[in-house]
Short mmCIF file of C-alpha atoms in Angstrom, two decimals:
data_model
loop_
_atom_site.label_atom_id
_atom_site.label_comp_id
_atom_site.label_asym_id
_atom_site.label_seq_id
_atom_site.Cartn_x
_atom_site.Cartn_y
_atom_site.Cartn_z
CA MET I 131 -7.07 -15.88 -5.68
CA ASN I 132 -9.23 -15.54 -8.76
CA LEU I 133 -8.68 -12.74 -11.27
CA LYS I 134 -11.62 -10.69 -9.99
CA THR I 135 -10.16 -10.61 -6.48
CA GLU I 136 -6.63 -9.90 -7.76
CA ILE I 137 -7.87 -6.91 -9.70
CA ALA I 138 -9.99 -5.72 -6.75
CA ALA I 139 -6.88 -5.92 -4.54
CA ALA I 140 -4.78 -4.03 -7.10
CA ARG I 141 -7.51 -1.36 -7.35
CA TYR I 142 -7.57 -0.93 -3.57
CA VAL I 143 -3.76 -0.71 -3.30
CA MET I 144 -3.57 1.87 -6.07
CA THR I 145 -6.52 3.99 -4.88
CA ALA I 146 -5.48 3.95 -1.22
CA GLN I 147 -1.87 4.78 -2.10
CA ARG I 148 -3.07 7.70 -4.23
CA LEU I 149 -5.00 8.87 -1.16
CA VAL I 150 -1.64 9.09 0.62
CA THR I 151 0.30 10.55 -2.29
CA SER I 152 -2.33 13.24 -2.86
CA HIS I 153 -0.45 14.92 0.00
CA MET I 154 2.94 14.27 -1.56
CA ALA I 155 3.87 17.94 -1.42
CA LEU I 156 5.18 16.89 2.01
CA PHE I 157 7.91 14.96 0.22
CA GLY I 158 8.58 17.29 -2.68
CA GLY I 159 6.64 14.99 -4.98
CA ASP I 160 9.11 12.13 -4.41
CA VAL I 161 7.40 8.73 -4.38
CA ILE I 162 10.29 6.94 -2.67
CA ASP I 163 10.43 9.49 0.16
CA GLY I 164 6.70 8.92 0.61
CA PHE I 165 7.18 5.15 0.85
CA ILE I 166 10.03 5.57 3.35
CA PHE I 167 7.93 7.88 5.54
CA GLN I 168 5.06 5.37 5.49
CA ALA I 169 7.42 2.50 6.33
CA VAL I 170 8.89 4.39 9.30
CA MET I 171 5.44 5.27 10.63
CA ALA I 172 4.15 1.71 10.17
CA ALA I 173 7.16 0.23 11.99
CA ASN I 174 6.90 2.75 14.86
CA ILE I 175 3.31 1.81 15.71
CA ALA I 176 2.96 -1.81 14.50
CA HIS I 177 3.13 -3.15 18.07
CA VAL I 178 -0.05 -1.37 19.19
CA ASP I 179 -2.19 -3.78 17.14
CA SER I 180 -0.23 -6.96 17.85
CA SER I 181 -2.41 -8.30 20.70
CA PRO I 182 -5.96 -9.24 19.58
CA GLY I 183 -7.10 -9.70 23.18
CA ALA I 184 -5.98 -6.21 24.16
CA PRO I 185 -7.65 -3.60 21.94
CA SER I 186 -5.53 -0.57 21.12
CA PRO I 187 -6.35 2.60 23.07
CA TRP I 188 -5.75 4.48 19.78
CA ALA I 189 -8.34 2.70 17.68
CA ASP I 190 -11.06 5.07 16.47
CA LEU I 191 -11.47 8.72 15.59
CA ASP I 192 -12.55 9.57 19.15
CA THR I 193 -9.07 8.63 20.35
CA PRO I 194 -5.84 10.54 19.63
CA GLN I 195 -3.03 9.34 17.42
CA VAL I 196 -0.42 7.06 18.98
CA PRO I 197 1.66 9.44 21.17
CA LEU I 198 5.39 9.83 20.65
CA GLU I 199 6.29 8.06 23.91
CA SER I 200 4.39 4.96 22.78
CA ARG I 201 6.12 4.74 19.40
CA ARG I 202 9.10 2.46 18.89
CA PRO I 203 12.00 3.68 16.74
CA ILE I 204 13.21 1.52 13.87
CA ALA I 205 16.90 1.11 13.11
CA ILE I 206 17.96 2.33 9.69
CA SER I 207 19.38 -1.09 8.77
CA ALA I 208 16.05 -2.74 9.65
CA LEU I 209 14.13 -0.12 7.66
CA ALA I 210 16.36 -0.66 4.62
CA ALA I 211 15.89 -4.43 4.88
CA SER I 212 12.11 -4.09 5.10
CA LEU I 213 12.09 -2.03 1.90
CA ASP I 214 14.80 -4.11 0.21
CA MET I 215 16.81 -0.94 -0.42
CA PRO I 216 20.52 -0.20 0.17
CA ARG I 217 21.12 1.19 3.65
CA GLN I 218 23.07 4.16 2.27
CA THR I 219 20.21 5.11 -0.06
CA VAL I 220 17.68 4.95 2.77
CA TRP I 221 19.95 7.00 5.04
CA ARG I 222 20.48 9.68 2.38
CA ARG I 223 16.72 10.03 1.87
CA LEU I 224 16.03 10.00 5.60
CA GLN I 225 18.40 12.93 6.02
CA ARG I 226 16.11 15.07 3.87
CA LEU I 227 13.06 14.06 5.92
CA ILE I 228 14.97 14.68 9.17
CA ASN I 229 16.07 18.11 7.96
CA ALA I 230 12.44 18.87 7.08
CA GLU I 231 11.44 17.73 10.62
CA GLU I 232 9.08 15.10 9.20
CA ILE I 233 11.20 12.33 10.79
CA LEU I 234 12.98 12.38 14.18
CA GLN I 235 16.40 10.81 14.66
CA THR I 236 17.08 9.09 18.01
CA PRO I 237 19.97 6.94 19.29
CA ALA I 238 17.79 3.84 18.75
CA GLY I 239 16.62 4.70 15.24
CA VAL I 240 14.10 6.96 13.52
CA LEU I 241 10.55 8.00 14.42
CA ALA I 242 7.63 9.48 12.52
CA PRO I 243 6.12 11.86 15.11
CA PRO I 244 2.36 12.19 15.62
CA GLY I 245 0.64 15.22 14.26
CA ASP I 246 -1.37 16.18 11.24
CA PRO I 247 0.80 18.05 8.76
CA ARG I 248 -2.12 17.90 6.32
CA GLY I 249 -4.40 20.06 8.45
CA ASN I 250 -7.90 18.66 9.04
CA THR I 251 -7.83 16.10 6.23
CA TYR I 252 -6.15 13.22 8.08
CA ASP I 253 -9.23 11.85 9.86
CA THR I 254 -11.27 12.24 6.68
CA ALA I 255 -8.65 10.23 4.79
CA LEU I 256 -8.96 7.45 7.39
CA THR I 257 -12.71 7.16 6.87
CA VAL I 258 -12.25 7.20 3.08
CA ASN I 259 -9.70 4.41 3.44
CA THR I 260 -12.20 2.32 5.41
CA ASP I 261 -14.78 2.86 2.65
CA LEU I 262 -12.26 1.83 -0.03
CA LEU I 263 -11.27 -1.28 1.90
CA THR I 264 -14.94 -2.19 2.43
CA ALA I 265 -15.61 -1.93 -1.32
CA PHE I 266 -12.58 -4.12 -2.04
CA LEU I 267 -13.63 -6.88 0.35
CA ARG I 268 -17.23 -6.78 -0.90
CA ASP I 269 -15.95 -7.32 -4.46
CA SER I 270 -13.76 -10.24 -3.39
CA GLN I 271 -14.32 -13.91 -2.74
CA LEU I 272 -11.50 -15.99 -1.32
CA GLU I 273 -11.50 -19.53 -2.66
CA ASP I 274 -10.55 -21.14 0.65
CA ALA I 275 -13.70 -21.36 2.82
CA ALA I 276 -11.93 -20.54 6.09
CA ARG I 277 -10.25 -17.51 4.57
CA ASP I 278 -13.50 -16.32 3.06
CA ARG I 279 -15.07 -16.51 6.53
CA GLU I 280 -12.26 -14.23 7.72
CA ARG I 281 -13.09 -11.86 4.87
CA LEU I 282 -16.74 -11.75 5.99
CA ALA I 283 -15.71 -11.14 9.61
CA ALA I 284 -13.42 -8.34 8.44
CA LEU I 285 -16.33 -6.81 6.52
CA ALA I 286 -18.48 -6.92 9.65
CA LEU I 287 -15.81 -4.90 11.48
CA LEU I 288 -15.50 -2.36 8.67
CA GLU I 289 -19.26 -1.88 8.36
CA ARG I 290 -20.17 -1.54 12.01
CA PRO I 291 -20.96 1.90 13.49
CA GLY I 292 -17.92 3.43 15.12
CA ALA I 293 -15.42 1.30 13.21
CA PRO I 294 -11.84 1.57 14.54
CA HIS I 295 -10.65 3.74 11.64
CA ARG I 296 -7.20 4.41 13.13
CA THR I 297 -6.47 0.71 13.62
CA ILE I 298 -7.82 -0.08 10.15
CA GLY I 299 -5.60 2.62 8.68
CA ARG I 300 -2.49 1.20 10.37
CA LEU I 301 -3.21 -2.33 9.13
CA SER I 302 -4.02 -1.01 5.65
CA THR I 303 -0.70 0.84 5.46
CA THR I 304 1.18 -2.36 6.32
CA PHE I 305 -0.76 -4.24 3.62
CA ILE I 306 -0.11 -1.62 0.93
CA LEU I 307 3.60 -1.43 1.71
CA TYR I 308 3.83 -5.24 1.69
CA VAL I 309 2.23 -5.53 -1.75
CA ILE I 310 4.33 -2.77 -3.33
CA THR I 311 7.61 -4.01 -1.85
CA GLU I 312 6.85 -7.61 -2.86
CA PHE I 313 6.04 -6.53 -6.41
CA ALA I 314 9.37 -4.71 -6.41
CA ARG I 315 11.31 -7.65 -4.97
CA ARG I 316 9.87 -10.10 -7.48
CA THR I 317 10.60 -7.86 -10.47
CA THR I 318 13.30 -5.17 -10.75
CA GLY I 319 13.82 -4.56 -7.02
CA ASP I 320 12.79 -0.91 -7.38
CA LEU I 321 9.87 0.38 -5.26
CA VAL I 322 8.59 2.72 -7.95
CA ASP I 323 8.57 -0.17 -10.42
CA GLY I 324 6.58 -2.23 -7.89
CA TYR I 325 4.06 0.60 -7.63
CA ILE I 326 3.88 0.90 -11.42
CA GLN I 327 3.28 -2.85 -11.80
CA VAL I 328 0.15 -2.54 -9.65
CA GLY I 329 -1.08 0.38 -11.76
CA LEU I 330 -0.27 -1.38 -15.03
CA ALA I 331 -2.24 -4.46 -13.99
CA LEU I 332 -5.21 -2.29 -13.10
CA ALA I 333 -5.01 -0.28 -16.32
CA CYS I 334 -4.93 -3.52 -18.32
CA ALA I 335 -8.12 -5.00 -16.87
CA SER I 336 -11.66 -4.39 -18.08
CA PRO I 337 -15.03 -6.07 -17.52
CA GLY I 338 -15.83 -8.95 -19.85
CA ARG I 339 -19.28 -9.90 -21.13
CA ASP I 340 -20.02 -11.73 -17.88
CA GLY I 341 -19.13 -8.66 -15.84
CA GLN I 342 -15.94 -10.26 -14.55
CA PRO I 343 -12.58 -8.52 -15.07
CA ARG I 344 -10.38 -9.84 -17.84
CA PRO I 345 -6.91 -8.85 -19.03
CA ILE I 346 -6.90 -6.69 -22.15
CA ALA I 347 -4.13 -6.33 -24.71
CA ALA I 348 -2.39 -3.26 -23.31
CA ALA I 349 -2.79 0.22 -21.85
CA PRO I 350 -1.22 3.44 -23.15
CA THR I 351 1.49 5.15 -21.13
CA ARG I 352 -0.78 8.11 -20.40
CA GLU I 353 -3.42 5.94 -18.74
CA VAL I 354 -0.93 4.22 -16.43
CA ALA I 355 0.61 7.60 -15.57
CA GLU I 356 -2.82 8.98 -14.63
CA LEU I 357 -3.57 5.96 -12.41
CA THR I 358 -0.29 6.23 -10.52
CA GLY I 359 0.03 10.01 -10.44
CA LEU I 360 3.52 9.86 -11.95
CA PRO I 361 4.72 12.09 -14.81
CA GLU I 362 4.10 10.61 -18.26
CA GLU I 363 7.75 10.88 -19.30
CA THR I 364 8.84 9.09 -16.12
CA MET I 365 6.23 6.42 -16.80
CA ARG I 366 7.42 5.91 -20.37
CA ARG I 367 11.00 5.41 -19.20
CA ARG I 368 10.00 3.08 -16.37
CA LEU I 369 7.72 0.95 -18.55
CA GLN I 370 10.49 0.52 -21.09
CA GLY I 371 12.73 -0.67 -18.26
CA LEU I 372 10.10 -3.25 -17.28
CA VAL I 373 10.01 -4.45 -20.89
CA THR I 374 13.79 -4.76 -20.97
CA GLY I 375 13.68 -6.76 -17.73
CA GLY I 376 11.05 -9.13 -19.11
CA PHE I 377 8.25 -8.00 -16.75
CA ALA I 378 6.06 -6.25 -19.33
CA GLU I 379 5.62 -6.18 -23.07
CA ARG I 380 5.10 -3.36 -25.52
CA THR I 381 2.45 -3.64 -28.21
CA PRO I 382 1.02 -1.18 -30.76
CA ARG I 383 -1.68 -0.35 -28.19
CA GLY I 384 0.70 0.29 -25.31
CA TYR I 385 2.13 -1.79 -22.47
CA ALA I 386 0.85 -4.99 -20.88
CA PRO I 387 1.97 -6.76 -17.67
CA LEU I 388 3.27 -10.31 -17.75
CA TRP I 389 2.84 -10.99 -14.05
CA LEU I 390 -0.71 -12.36 -14.23
CA SER I 391 0.78 -15.56 -15.62
CA GLY I 392 4.11 -15.55 -13.79
CA ALA I 393 6.66 -13.88 -11.50
CA GLY I 394 4.76 -15.04 -8.40
CA LEU I 395 3.04 -11.67 -8.05
CA PRO I 396 -0.49 -13.04 -7.61
CA ASP I 397 0.97 -15.00 -4.67
CA ALA I 398 2.19 -11.74 -3.13
CA LEU I 399 -1.30 -10.27 -3.43
CA ALA I 400 -2.88 -13.39 -1.94
CA ILE I 401 -0.50 -13.48 1.04
CA GLY I 402 -1.10 -9.79 1.74
CA VAL I 403 -4.88 -10.13 1.52
CA HIS I 404 -4.93 -13.20 3.78
CA ARG I 405 -2.83 -11.43 6.42
CA LEU I 406 -4.99 -8.32 6.32
CA THR I 407 -8.33 -10.15 6.53
CA ARG I 408 -7.04 -12.34 9.38
CA GLN I 409 -5.91 -9.29 11.38
CA LEU I 410 -9.21 -7.49 10.82
CA ALA I 411 -11.25 -10.61 11.61
CA ARG I 412 -9.42 -11.01 14.94
CA LEU I 413 -10.45 -7.49 15.90
CA GLU I 414 -14.08 -8.43 15.26
CA THR I 415 -13.98 -11.60 17.40
#
């Protein structure tokens, strides 16, 4: 992908994830617990969108959420593998969510039950997500002609009246988790660091004279903290860890990512975008 599309993808991931974490009081403000909850929910309902020829009965806002009996539990070992986290760490964090009744434990694994713990904001968040995704795909241009046709077909789905916001939300969640976990895997292995890498890339991009995004020297800690919603002191410590690991550099102006020219992270963005646009395009055909 070109830089403009990479930055548009990073902007969507960060903005959509902030849409989720704006409700992080559910998880005591813990980013990792939020990621684990999202991963459980995504795994429980991934199968309902797996057959393009058989539209999901839980697709748009006029339909209910996927009911509990139609959700498939995920084993803790499989969940840990999907997040590239130690099984014991995932289990310890799941215990807190189970005790808070946000996650259900079954003999076959764990389930995120349906319901709207955020009151009446859930459906609104789904429509906002569709708008954010539409803006991202409008700002993008995939260099492969066939893939760009998929992007245009995906846009047609997103822009049509009565768009399947629930289906779009499920596919978006899978995309966001994929990007963040791949950024983590290809750098320090830590999910929060993967999330921060996306925010750092976005903070360190600005429009050039031609209106196209370009990397700038660096961004201050405060700006990256504001983008991600993480405390500034936590951000300072995490960014220094990325510098020590060789994934960022510190300059007099702040911190700058090194992934735009290495670490395979643009590939992770490209793979995620191609998967998402293909899935959305199939829904439109």
